[in-house]
CSV table of C-alpha atoms and ligand atoms in Angstrom, one decimal:
chain,number,residue,atom,x,y,z
A,28,UNK,CA,124.5,-151.2,-27.8
A,29,UNK,CA,124.3,-150.7,-24.3
A,30,UNK,CA,126.2,-148.0,-22.9
A,31,UNK,CA,129.1,-148.8,-20.0
A,32,UNK,CA,129.0,-148.4,-17.0
A,33,UNK,CA,132.2,-147.0,-15.2
A,34,UNK,CA,132.7,-146.4,-11.3
A,35,UNK,CA,135.4,-143.5,-10.9
A,36,UNK,CA,136.2,-145.0,-7.6
A,37,UNK,CA,137.4,-143.4,-4.1
A,38,UNK,CA,139.1,-140.2,-5.5
A,39,UNK,CA,141.6,-138.6,-3.8
A,40,UNK,CA,139.6,-135.6,-3.6
A,41,UNK,CA,136.3,-134.6,-5.5
A,42,UNK,CA,134.3,-131.0,-5.9
A,43,UNK,CA,131.0,-131.9,-7.4
A,44,UNK,CA,129.9,-128.3,-7.4
A,45,UNK,CA,126.8,-129.1,-5.2
A,46,UNK,CA,126.8,-130.4,-1.3
A,47,UNK,CA,126.1,-134.0,-1.9
A,48,UNK,CA,128.9,-136.5,-0.8
A,49,UNK,CA,130.7,-138.0,-3.3
A,50,UNK,CA,133.6,-139.2,-1.4
A,51,UNK,CA,133.4,-142.8,-2.7
A,52,UNK,CA,133.2,-141.5,-6.5
A,53,UNK,CA,131.0,-141.3,-9.3
A,54,UNK,CA,128.9,-143.9,-11.7
A,55,UNK,CA,128.9,-142.8,-15.3
A,56,UNK,CA,126.8,-144.5,-17.7
A,57,UNK,CA,127.2,-143.5,-21.3
A,58,UNK,CA,127.5,-139.8,-21.6
A,59,UNK,CA,125.9,-138.9,-18.1
A,60,UNK,CA,126.5,-139.3,-14.3
A,61,UNK,CA,124.2,-141.4,-13.1
A,62,UNK,CA,125.1,-141.8,-9.5
A,63,UNK,CA,127.4,-139.9,-6.7
A,64,UNK,CA,128.6,-142.4,-4.1
A,65,UNK,CA,128.6,-141.4,-0.6
A,66,UNK,CA,131.7,-142.1,1.7
A,67,UNK,CA,131.6,-145.8,2.9
A,68,UNK,CA,129.4,-146.8,0.2
A,69,UNK,CA,129.3,-148.7,-3.1
A,70,UNK,CA,127.2,-148.0,-6.1
A,71,UNK,CA,123.7,-148.9,-6.4
A,72,UNK,CA,124.1,-149.5,-10.1
A,73,UNK,CA,125.7,-152.6,-12.0
A,74,UNK,CA,129.2,-151.5,-13.0
A,75,UNK,CA,131.0,-153.0,-15.9
A,76,UNK,CA,134.1,-151.0,-15.5
A,77,UNK,CA,136.1,-149.6,-12.1
A,78,UNK,CA,138.6,-146.8,-12.5
A,79,UNK,CA,140.8,-146.6,-9.5
A,80,UNK,CA,140.9,-142.6,-9.0
A,81,UNK,CA,143.0,-142.8,-5.9
A,82,UNK,CA,145.6,-140.8,-7.3
A,83,UNK,CA,143.0,-138.3,-8.7
A,84,UNK,CA,141.6,-135.3,-7.6
A,85,UNK,CA,138.3,-134.8,-9.6
A,86,UNK,CA,136.3,-131.5,-10.8
A,87,UNK,CA,133.5,-130.7,-13.3
A,88,UNK,CA,135.0,-130.2,-16.6
A,89,UNK,CA,136.3,-126.5,-16.4
A,90,UNK,CA,133.9,-124.2,-19.0
A,91,UNK,CA,135.5,-121.1,-20.7
A,92,UNK,CA,133.1,-118.2,-21.2
A,93,UNK,CA,135.2,-115.8,-23.1
A,94,UNK,CA,138.2,-116.1,-25.5
A,95,UNK,CA,139.5,-115.0,-29.0
A,96,UNK,CA,141.1,-118.4,-30.2
A,97,UNK,CA,142.8,-116.5,-33.1
A,98,UNK,CA,144.8,-114.4,-30.7
A,99,UNK,CA,147.3,-117.2,-29.9
A,100,UNK,CA,149.1,-116.1,-33.0
A,101,UNK,CA,150.0,-112.5,-31.5
A,102,UNK,CA,150.9,-113.6,-28.1
A,103,UNK,CA,153.5,-111.5,-26.0
A,104,UNK,CA,154.1,-109.1,-29.3
A,105,UNK,CA,156.6,-106.7,-28.4
A,106,UNK,CA,155.0,-103.6,-29.5
A,107,UNK,CA,152.0,-103.8,-27.1
A,108,UNK,CA,153.5,-106.0,-24.2
A,109,UNK,CA,152.8,-103.1,-21.8
A,110,UNK,CA,149.9,-101.4,-23.4
A,111,UNK,CA,146.4,-100.7,-22.1
A,112,UNK,CA,143.0,-101.8,-24.0
A,113,UNK,CA,142.4,-99.1,-26.7
A,114,UNK,CA,146.2,-98.6,-27.8
A,115,UNK,CA,146.7,-102.4,-27.4
A,116,UNK,CA,143.7,-103.1,-30.0
A,117,UNK,CA,144.8,-100.3,-32.4
A,118,UNK,CA,148.4,-101.8,-32.6
A,119,UNK,CA,146.9,-105.3,-33.1
A,120,UNK,CA,144.0,-104.7,-35.7
A,121,UNK,CA,146.4,-104.5,-38.6
A,122,UNK,CA,148.1,-107.6,-37.9
A,123,UNK,CA,144.8,-109.5,-37.4
A,124,UNK,CA,143.4,-108.0,-40.7
A,125,UNK,CA,145.9,-110.4,-42.3
A,126,UNK,CA,144.5,-113.8,-40.8
A,127,UNK,CA,143.8,-116.7,-43.2
A,128,UNK,CA,141.4,-119.6,-42.7
A,129,UNK,CA,144.7,-121.8,-42.4
A,130,UNK,CA,145.9,-119.4,-39.4
A,131,UNK,CA,142.4,-119.6,-37.8
A,132,UNK,CA,142.3,-123.2,-38.0
A,133,UNK,CA,145.5,-123.7,-36.4
A,134,UNK,CA,145.0,-121.0,-33.9
A,135,UNK,CA,141.7,-122.8,-32.9
A,136,UNK,CA,143.4,-126.0,-32.3
A,137,UNK,CA,146.2,-124.5,-30.2
A,138,UNK,CA,143.8,-122.5,-27.9
A,139,UNK,CA,141.4,-125.6,-27.3
A,140,UNK,CA,143.9,-128.0,-26.9
A,141,UNK,CA,146.0,-125.8,-24.6
A,142,UNK,CA,142.1,-125.5,-22.8
A,143,UNK,CA,141.5,-129.1,-22.9
A,144,UNK,CA,145.1,-130.1,-21.3
A,145,UNK,CA,144.0,-127.8,-18.4
A,146,UNK,CA,140.9,-129.4,-17.6
A,147,UNK,CA,138.6,-127.4,-19.9
A,148,UNK,CA,135.5,-129.4,-21.7
A,149,UNK,CA,133.3,-126.6,-22.9
A,150,UNK,CA,134.7,-123.5,-24.4
A,151,UNK,CA,133.1,-120.1,-25.7
A,152,UNK,CA,134.8,-118.2,-28.6
A,153,UNK,CA,134.2,-114.8,-29.5
A,154,UNK,CA,135.3,-114.4,-33.3
A,155,UNK,CA,134.7,-111.1,-34.9
A,156,UNK,CA,137.3,-110.8,-37.6
A,157,UNK,CA,136.1,-111.6,-41.2
A,158,UNK,CA,138.4,-110.1,-43.5
A,159,UNK,CA,138.2,-111.2,-47.4
A,160,UNK,CA,139.0,-114.8,-47.7
A,161,UNK,CA,137.9,-115.5,-44.0
A,162,UNK,CA,134.1,-115.0,-44.7
A,163,UNK,CA,133.8,-119.0,-43.3
A,164,UNK,CA,135.9,-118.3,-40.4
A,165,UNK,CA,133.3,-120.2,-38.1
A,166,UNK,CA,132.7,-123.1,-40.3
A,167,UNK,CA,136.8,-123.8,-39.9
A,168,UNK,CA,136.1,-123.7,-36.1
A,169,UNK,CA,133.2,-126.0,-36.0
A,170,UNK,CA,135.5,-128.6,-37.9
A,171,UNK,CA,138.1,-128.2,-35.3
A,172,UNK,CA,135.9,-128.3,-32.2
A,173,UNK,CA,134.4,-131.7,-33.7
A,174,UNK,CA,137.8,-133.1,-34.4
A,175,UNK,CA,139.0,-132.3,-30.7
A,176,UNK,CA,135.4,-133.8,-29.3
A,177,UNK,CA,135.1,-131.2,-27.1
A,178,UNK,CA,132.0,-128.5,-26.5
A,179,UNK,CA,131.9,-124.9,-27.7
A,180,UNK,CA,129.7,-122.0,-28.0
A,181,UNK,CA,131.3,-120.6,-31.2
A,182,UNK,CA,130.0,-116.9,-31.3
A,183,UNK,CA,129.3,-115.3,-34.8
A,184,UNK,CA,131.1,-111.7,-33.7
A,185,UNK,CA,131.0,-108.4,-35.6
A,186,UNK,CA,132.4,-105.2,-36.1
A,187,UNK,CA,130.5,-102.7,-38.2
A,188,UNK,CA,131.7,-99.3,-36.8
A,189,UNK,CA,134.9,-98.6,-38.2
A,190,UNK,CA,137.3,-95.5,-38.0
A,191,UNK,CA,135.7,-93.7,-40.8
A,192,UNK,CA,132.5,-93.6,-38.8
A,193,UNK,CA,134.1,-92.8,-35.4
A,194,UNK,CA,134.6,-96.4,-34.1
A,195,UNK,CA,137.8,-97.7,-33.3
A,196,UNK,CA,139.0,-100.6,-36.0
A,197,UNK,CA,140.3,-100.0,-39.1
A,198,UNK,CA,137.6,-99.7,-42.2
A,199,UNK,CA,139.0,-102.9,-43.8
A,200,UNK,CA,138.1,-105.2,-40.7
A,201,UNK,CA,134.2,-104.1,-40.5
A,202,UNK,CA,131.2,-105.5,-42.5
A,203,UNK,CA,127.6,-104.1,-43.0
A,204,UNK,CA,125.1,-105.2,-41.0
A,205,UNK,CA,123.3,-106.9,-43.9
A,206,UNK,CA,126.3,-109.4,-44.0
A,207,UNK,CA,126.5,-109.7,-40.5
A,208,UNK,CA,122.9,-110.7,-39.9
A,209,UNK,CA,122.7,-113.0,-42.8
A,210,UNK,CA,125.7,-115.0,-41.8
A,211,UNK,CA,124.6,-115.2,-38.4
A,212,UNK,CA,121.4,-116.7,-39.4
A,213,UNK,CA,123.1,-119.3,-41.7
A,214,UNK,CA,125.4,-120.3,-38.8
A,215,UNK,CA,122.6,-120.7,-36.7
A,216,UNK,CA,120.9,-123.0,-39.2
A,217,UNK,CA,123.9,-124.9,-40.2
A,218,UNK,CA,125.4,-125.7,-36.7
A,219,UNK,CA,123.5,-125.1,-33.7
A,220,UNK,CA,122.5,-127.8,-31.6
A,221,UNK,CA,119.9,-127.6,-29.1
A,222,UNK,CA,119.1,-129.8,-26.0
A,223,UNK,CA,121.2,-131.6,-23.2
A,224,UNK,CA,124.4,-132.9,-24.3
A,225,UNK,CA,124.8,-130.4,-27.3
A,226,UNK,CA,128.5,-130.0,-28.6
A,227,UNK,CA,128.4,-127.2,-30.9
A,228,UNK,CA,126.3,-124.2,-30.2
A,229,UNK,CA,126.3,-120.9,-31.9
A,230,UNK,CA,125.8,-117.3,-30.2
A,231,UNK,CA,125.6,-113.8,-31.7
A,232,UNK,CA,128.1,-111.4,-30.4
A,233,UNK,CA,128.9,-108.0,-31.7
A,234,UNK,CA,132.2,-107.0,-30.3
A,235,UNK,CA,131.9,-104.0,-28.3
A,236,UNK,CA,129.9,-100.6,-28.3
A,237,UNK,CA,133.1,-99.1,-29.9
A,238,UNK,CA,133.0,-101.2,-32.7
A,239,UNK,CA,129.5,-102.0,-33.8
A,240,UNK,CA,126.3,-99.7,-34.8
A,241,UNK,CA,123.4,-99.1,-32.6
A,242,UNK,CA,121.6,-100.9,-35.6
A,243,UNK,CA,123.7,-103.9,-35.3
A,244,UNK,CA,123.4,-104.4,-31.5
A,245,UNK,CA,119.5,-104.0,-31.6
A,246,UNK,CA,119.1,-106.3,-34.9
A,247,UNK,CA,121.6,-108.8,-33.5
A,248,UNK,CA,119.1,-109.0,-30.0
A,249,UNK,CA,116.0,-109.5,-32.3
A,250,UNK,CA,117.6,-112.4,-34.3
A,251,UNK,CA,119.1,-113.8,-31.0
A,252,UNK,CA,115.3,-113.8,-29.3
A,253,UNK,CA,113.6,-114.9,-32.7
A,254,UNK,CA,116.2,-117.9,-33.2
A,255,UNK,CA,116.6,-118.7,-29.2
A,256,UNK,CA,120.4,-118.3,-29.0
A,257,UNK,CA,122.6,-116.6,-26.7
A,258,UNK,CA,123.9,-113.1,-26.8
A,259,UNK,CA,127.6,-112.0,-26.0
A,260,UNK,CA,129.7,-108.7,-26.2
A,261,UNK,CA,132.3,-106.9,-24.2
A,262,UNK,CA,131.2,-104.4,-21.7
A,263,UNK,CA,132.5,-101.9,-19.0
A,264,UNK,CA,135.9,-103.3,-19.6
A,265,UNK,CA,137.7,-99.8,-19.4
A,266,UNK,CA,137.3,-96.1,-18.4
A,267,UNK,CA,137.9,-95.2,-22.0
A,268,UNK,CA,134.8,-97.4,-23.2
A,269,UNK,CA,132.8,-95.5,-20.5
A,270,UNK,CA,133.8,-92.2,-22.1
A,271,UNK,CA,133.2,-93.5,-25.5
A,272,UNK,CA,129.6,-94.2,-24.5
A,273,UNK,CA,128.9,-91.1,-22.9
A,274,UNK,CA,130.4,-89.1,-25.9
A,275,UNK,CA,128.7,-91.2,-28.6
A,276,UNK,CA,125.6,-92.0,-27.1
A,277,UNK,CA,125.0,-89.8,-24.1
A,278,UNK,CA,124.8,-93.0,-21.9
A,279,UNK,CA,126.4,-95.0,-19.4
A,280,UNK,CA,127.4,-98.7,-20.6
A,281,UNK,CA,124.4,-100.4,-18.9
A,282,UNK,CA,122.1,-98.0,-20.1
A,283,UNK,CA,123.2,-98.4,-23.5
A,284,UNK,CA,122.8,-102.3,-23.2
A,285,UNK,CA,119.3,-101.7,-22.1
A,286,UNK,CA,118.7,-99.4,-24.6
A,287,UNK,CA,119.3,-101.9,-27.6
A,288,UNK,CA,117.5,-104.7,-26.0
A,289,UNK,CA,120.3,-106.7,-24.1
A,290,UNK,CA,119.7,-106.5,-20.5
A,291,UNK,CA,118.2,-110.0,-20.2
A,292,UNK,CA,119.0,-113.3,-19.1
A,293,UNK,CA,120.0,-114.2,-22.7
A,294,UNK,CA,123.3,-112.2,-22.3
A,295,UNK,CA,126.4,-112.8,-21.1
A,296,UNK,CA,129.2,-109.9,-21.1
A,297,UNK,CA,132.9,-110.0,-21.1
A,298,UNK,CA,134.7,-108.3,-18.5
A,299,UNK,CA,131.8,-106.0,-16.4
A,300,UNK,CA,134.5,-104.1,-14.4
A,301,UNK,CA,133.2,-100.5,-14.3
A,302,UNK,CA,129.5,-101.1,-12.9
A,303,UNK,CA,128.3,-98.8,-10.1
A,304,UNK,CA,125.6,-100.2,-7.3
A,305,UNK,CA,122.7,-99.5,-9.3
A,306,UNK,CA,124.1,-101.2,-12.4
A,307,UNK,CA,124.8,-104.4,-10.5
A,308,UNK,CA,121.4,-104.3,-9.3
A,309,UNK,CA,119.9,-104.1,-12.4
A,310,UNK,CA,122.2,-106.7,-14.1
A,311,UNK,CA,121.5,-108.9,-11.3
A,312,UNK,CA,117.7,-108.5,-11.7
A,313,UNK,CA,118.0,-109.1,-15.2
A,314,UNK,CA,119.9,-112.4,-14.8
A,315,UNK,CA,122.7,-111.0,-17.2
A,316,UNK,CA,125.8,-113.1,-16.7
A,317,UNK,CA,129.3,-111.7,-16.6
A,318,UNK,CA,132.5,-113.6,-17.7
A,319,UNK,CA,135.2,-112.5,-15.2
A,320,UNK,CA,138.5,-112.5,-17.0
A,321,UNK,CA,141.0,-111.9,-14.2
A,322,UNK,CA,144.1,-112.4,-16.0
A,323,UNK,CA,143.6,-110.1,-18.8
A,324,UNK,CA,142.1,-107.7,-16.4
A,325,UNK,CA,145.4,-107.2,-14.5
A,326,UNK,CA,147.4,-107.6,-17.9
A,327,UNK,CA,145.9,-104.7,-19.5
A,328,UNK,CA,145.1,-102.9,-16.0
A,329,UNK,CA,141.7,-102.7,-16.7
A,330,UNK,CA,140.3,-102.7,-13.1
A,331,UNK,CA,139.0,-105.7,-10.6
A,332,UNK,CA,135.3,-106.8,-11.4
A,333,UNK,CA,132.9,-106.6,-8.7
A,334,UNK,CA,132.2,-110.6,-9.0
A,335,UNK,CA,130.9,-111.3,-5.5
A,336,UNK,CA,128.5,-108.4,-5.4
A,337,UNK,CA,127.3,-109.5,-9.1
A,338,UNK,CA,126.7,-113.0,-8.3
A,339,UNK,CA,125.3,-111.8,-4.8
A,340,UNK,CA,122.7,-109.8,-7.0
A,341,UNK,CA,121.7,-112.7,-9.1
A,342,UNK,CA,123.9,-111.8,-12.2
A,343,UNK,CA,125.6,-115.4,-13.1
A,344,UNK,CA,129.3,-115.2,-12.9
A,345,UNK,CA,131.7,-117.4,-15.0
A,346,UNK,CA,135.2,-117.1,-16.0
A,347,UNK,CA,137.3,-116.6,-19.3
A,348,UNK,CA,140.7,-116.7,-20.1
A,349,UNK,CA,139.9,-113.9,-22.7
A,350,UNK,CA,142.0,-113.9,-25.8
A,351,UNK,CA,145.8,-115.1,-25.9
A,352,UNK,CA,147.2,-111.7,-26.8
A,353,UNK,CA,145.8,-110.3,-23.3
A,354,UNK,CA,146.8,-112.9,-21.1
A,355,UNK,CA,148.8,-114.7,-22.8
A,356,UNK,CA,147.9,-118.0,-22.0
A,357,UNK,CA,144.8,-120.4,-22.2
A,358,UNK,CA,145.2,-122.3,-19.1
A,359,UNK,CA,141.7,-122.3,-17.5
A,360,UNK,CA,142.8,-124.0,-14.2
A,361,UNK,CA,145.4,-121.3,-13.6
A,362,UNK,CA,142.9,-118.7,-14.6
A,363,UNK,CA,140.5,-120.2,-11.6
A,364,UNK,CA,143.8,-119.4,-9.4
A,365,UNK,CA,144.2,-115.7,-10.6
A,366,UNK,CA,140.3,-115.0,-10.0
A,367,UNK,CA,140.6,-116.5,-6.7
A,368,UNK,CA,143.6,-114.3,-5.7
A,369,UNK,CA,142.6,-111.1,-7.5
A,370,UNK,CA,138.8,-111.3,-6.0
A,371,UNK,CA,140.3,-111.9,-2.5
A,372,UNK,CA,141.8,-108.4,-3.0
A,373,UNK,CA,138.6,-107.0,-3.3
A,374,UNK,CA,136.7,-109.2,-1.0
A,375,UNK,CA,139.0,-110.8,1.7
A,376,UNK,CA,140.2,-114.0,1.9
A,377,UNK,CA,137.1,-115.7,3.8
A,378,UNK,CA,134.7,-114.6,1.2
A,379,UNK,CA,136.7,-116.0,-1.7
A,380,UNK,CA,137.3,-119.8,-1.0
A,381,UNK,CA,138.7,-122.2,-3.7
A,382,UNK,CA,135.3,-123.6,-3.7
A,383,UNK,CA,133.8,-120.3,-4.8
A,384,UNK,CA,136.1,-119.7,-7.5
A,385,UNK,CA,135.7,-123.2,-8.8
A,386,UNK,CA,132.1,-122.7,-8.9
A,387,UNK,CA,132.7,-119.8,-11.0
A,388,UNK,CA,134.4,-121.7,-13.6
A,389,UNK,CA,131.9,-124.4,-13.4
A,390,UNK,CA,128.2,-124.0,-12.7
A,391,UNK,CA,128.5,-120.2,-12.8
A,392,UNK,CA,130.3,-120.5,-16.3
A,393,UNK,CA,127.5,-123.3,-17.5
A,394,UNK,CA,124.5,-120.3,-16.3
A,395,UNK,CA,126.6,-117.9,-18.2
A,396,UNK,CA,126.3,-120.5,-21.3
A,397,UNK,CA,122.9,-121.3,-20.8
A,398,UNK,CA,124.0,-124.6,-20.2
A,399,UNK,CA,121.8,-126.6,-17.4
A,400,UNK,CA,123.3,-130.0,-18.3
A,401,UNK,CA,126.9,-128.8,-17.6
A,402,UNK,CA,128.9,-127.2,-14.6
A,403,UNK,CA,128.1,-129.8,-11.8
A,404,UNK,CA,128.7,-133.4,-11.2
A,405,UNK,CA,125.2,-135.0,-10.5
A,406,UNK,CA,122.9,-137.5,-11.6
A,407,UNK,CA,121.4,-136.5,-15.0
A,408,UNK,CA,124.3,-134.1,-15.9
A,409,UNK,CA,126.6,-134.8,-18.9
A,410,UNK,CA,129.8,-136.6,-17.8
A,411,UNK,CA,132.2,-133.7,-18.3
A,412,UNK,CA,135.1,-133.9,-15.6
A,413,UNK,CA,138.8,-133.2,-15.4
A,414,UNK,CA,141.1,-135.4,-13.0
A,415,UNK,CA,144.4,-133.9,-11.8
A,416,UNK,CA,147.0,-136.0,-10.1
A,417,UNK,CA,149.4,-134.4,-7.2
A,418,UNK,CA,152.3,-136.3,-7.7
A,419,UNK,CA,154.4,-133.1,-9.1
A,420,UNK,CA,156.7,-131.4,-6.4
A,421,UNK,CA,154.6,-128.4,-6.4
A,422,UNK,CA,152.0,-130.2,-4.4
A,423,UNK,CA,154.4,-132.3,-2.0
A,424,UNK,CA,153.3,-131.7,1.4
A,425,UNK,CA,149.6,-130.3,0.5
A,426,UNK,CA,146.8,-131.4,2.8
A,427,UNK,CA,143.4,-130.2,1.0
A,428,UNK,CA,143.3,-132.2,-2.4
A,429,UNK,CA,140.9,-129.6,-4.0
A,430,UNK,CA,142.2,-126.6,-2.3
A,431,UNK,CA,146.0,-127.7,-3.5
A,432,UNK,CA,144.3,-127.7,-7.1
A,433,UNK,CA,144.4,-123.5,-6.9
A,434,UNK,CA,146.8,-122.9,-3.9
A,435,UNK,CA,149.8,-125.1,-5.0
A,436,UNK,CA,149.3,-124.1,-9.0
A,437,UNK,CA,148.0,-127.1,-10.9
A,438,UNK,CA,148.3,-126.5,-14.6
A,439,UNK,CA,147.7,-129.7,-16.6
A,440,UNK,CA,145.1,-132.3,-16.2
A,441,UNK,CA,145.9,-136.0,-16.1
A,442,UNK,CA,142.9,-137.0,-17.6
A,443,UNK,CA,139.9,-135.2,-19.0
A,444,UNK,CA,136.4,-136.7,-20.1
A,445,UNK,CA,133.8,-134.9,-22.4
A,446,UNK,CA,130.2,-136.8,-22.5
A,447,UNK,CA,131.5,-139.8,-21.0
A,448,UNK,CA,134.7,-140.1,-23.6
A,449,UNK,CA,138.1,-139.7,-22.6
A,450,UNK,CA,139.5,-136.8,-24.4
A,451,UNK,CA,142.9,-136.6,-22.4
A,452,UNK,CA,144.8,-139.8,-21.0
A,453,UNK,CA,148.1,-139.6,-19.1
A,454,UNK,CA,148.1,-135.9,-19.9
A,455,UNK,CA,148.1,-136.4,-23.6
A,456,UNK,CA,145.2,-135.4,-26.2
A,457,UNK,CA,143.7,-138.4,-27.8
A,458,UNK,CA,144.5,-138.4,-31.5
A,459,UNK,CA,146.4,-135.1,-31.5
A,460,UNK,CA,150.3,-134.8,-32.5
A,461,UNK,CA,151.2,-131.8,-30.1
A,462,UNK,CA,154.6,-131.1,-31.5
A,463,UNK,CA,153.5,-130.9,-35.0
A,464,UNK,CA,151.0,-128.3,-33.7
A,465,UNK,CA,153.2,-126.1,-32.0
A,466,UNK,CA,155.5,-126.6,-35.2
A,467,UNK,CA,152.6,-125.3,-37.5
A,468,UNK,CA,151.0,-122.7,-35.3
A,469,UNK,CA,154.4,-120.9,-34.4
A,470,UNK,CA,155.3,-121.0,-37.8
A,471,UNK,CA,152.0,-119.7,-39.1
A,472,UNK,CA,152.4,-116.8,-36.2
A,473,UNK,CA,155.6,-115.8,-37.6
A,474,UNK,CA,154.1,-115.4,-41.1
A,475,UNK,CA,151.3,-113.5,-40.0
A,476,UNK,CA,153.7,-110.9,-38.4
A,477,UNK,CA,156.1,-111.0,-41.3
A,478,UNK,CA,152.9,-110.3,-43.7
A,479,UNK,CA,152.1,-107.2,-41.5
A,480,UNK,CA,155.8,-106.0,-42.3
B,7,LIG,ZN1,137.7,-110.3,-25.2
């Protein structure tokens, strides 16, 4: 069967992520973009269909580089609403230990649905909880991703350093190194797709220096190298973590990272806030990426990441909404707005343009996930895109359509395409009963808390 060729004609506005003039739209053939059409021109490719995009602002599908989907069940939980990271974690670990496969399925669906409706087409998840009965957690998530037709980098997280050994998490939530590494290898073999257009990829993601042993950090890096998958962890989120590393390892966080074989372009780090100038230079030279999570960093009062300096040093910068217990939403277009404003506080308005912030959430995030086929709307790239209308009251009177998405606060895409297939049409996800999802998900959230007592 010949793939359909569609011209998204004359968009109201377009941000492609590179310098090409695409004022007259894009041509999509099958799963890929095959042409950008400059102002006043018509496609050179013969087209089967024309989609009139004159009401739409088109951007590359947004890419989320850090999340904990399961946390959608513990949003705005009263005891930790105003806590900072370590007490926040300690308050929540016990609740999370009761997670069931059904909970994780609903939480993953809710997080991905919220992301998708906000214009996200690819999402990374960092799942590190495998209590008894939830050993197949990542398998559950793979099913949900496939059902929704999105792309995901699902990371097999881990915690191995419990309270008994000087770590932060309770002993009931940790696993031993052998179990972690064997399951990591199993998941890569079962699900990791390689090459352009991959929908499901597996990464390896020890939770943080304060929740896994040095042995697990080092052996995970070796396994990732051998099987050629990506590495992810939390690093330099708070000064508490910095103190932990100094006390336990007598090293600063980046020194510790290097000592366990992680300072490379295979790694992307969540948060990356508390780096000094020399550390930024080292991360940049190594090509280690950072997932900037602006809302979470403000919510937990963790600090302001040095995103512009990291990027200029050569470290790819992507965006992440982070887990829904520290945001507490999963809306990626709103996250771009938050990053724009937070980074302006550090670097000034002129340095942090809407295009720069959108670039973090698209091309920057793609680099963080090691995806050269995503993040830019250009010939040969995957046809992953989000389209927003400016019909709401909030946009009335706006002039620059791309800037308006961020400055006026766009929150919901009208259409989203993943690999040439429409996944959101008229603001609704194809094949998903959203009301039913909300009912089941909120019930599961109540039950989880009730079991905690
Ligand atoms: Zn996180």
